[in-house]
Amino acid sequence: WCCKNCYRTAARIEMAKADSLVILDKDSLEKKKTAICNTGSKKLQVIADFDATLTRYWINGQRGQTSHGLLQQENPEYDDKRQKLYEYYHPLEICPTISIEEKTKLMEEWWEKSHALLIEGGLTYSAIKMSVSNALIAFREGVVELFEYLEERDVPVLIFSAGLADIIEEVLKQKLHRSFKNVKIISNRMTFDTDGRLVSFKGKTIHVLNKNEHALDMAAPIHDQSGVSNGLTDDNASVKTRTNVILLGDHIGDLGMSDGLKYENRIAVGFLNDNIDKSLASYQKAFDVVYLNDAPMWGVLDLVSDLC
Ligand code: TMP
């Protein structure tokens, strides 16, 4: 598209079709927008969760798969074991009445068991490629346009996920059919041996409720002993100087993704996909803007086009 107005018009037409937006405090949102707008794109960055935030929750009436969920290890016994873990832990993950402390312990347990099964089951890189090509996973409409708009303005997008970095990368490659120089993935990264078999995970595990602990170290470039980086180059250290943040998440815990950044202004956009009746009140308080009904990304594109 030729200009900002083209993006904005397209976004507004699409948004009008969906009645899915909830904003509790419009004045506060407007103040944040004005403050961010005054400093422009140089100070702005987008921090986004991946599963069920950038990707759709429902696809043709079925639950879209997560970066974990789509994985077929070519070892059905292990796929089965991980599925059983999902059936046990996912309801706990989205349960609004379990305390954060208790839920954090449960999530640590889940990730530890799941990563161990991937190693034990002998996951290969070729199985990842095959799994992604067979997966029921799709980006929300408007994600490509959002990334493109931000890329044209040199605004970084950090995809901060408790899923699996290697799989997210493959999903971006296969489903978006192009790469974006401004998009970086901060997630659980695998190490493979020379036969392409998973041997370990790098660094500390990121699960849904500890993304905040990782914000600071992950926002800086790090390298493991073999010289492999976490996906950020020295140029990206500048993300710390970008003190205006648009945060996209589907979980209240996702708000912690910006904790290490000493931001000046943050607009938090929440996608509430499930348990709407029970969770809307807390989402409205936690996020500046809440999208329901598996809304597309057009509203975020419209918001961003007002800011830079
Ligand atoms: P997110 O940080 O991108 O939201 O990703 C985490 C999601 O991954 C979370 O909703 C739970 C899901 N998950 C699985 O589906 N299977 C697993 O084995 C694990 C550990 C997590």
PDB file of C-alpha atoms in Angstrom, residues 43 77 140 142 235:
ATOM      1  CA  LYS A  43      10.958   5.624  20.589  1.00  0.00           C
ATOM      2  CA  GLU A  77       3.891 -42.474  22.167  1.00  0.00           C
ATOM      3  CA  ARG A 140      -4.841 -13.321  12.633  1.00  0.00           C
ATOM      4  CA  GLY A 142      -3.821  -8.085   9.438  1.00  0.00           C
ATOM      5  CA  ASP A 235      21.780  -3.191  17.068  1.00  0.00           C
TER       6      ASP A 235
END
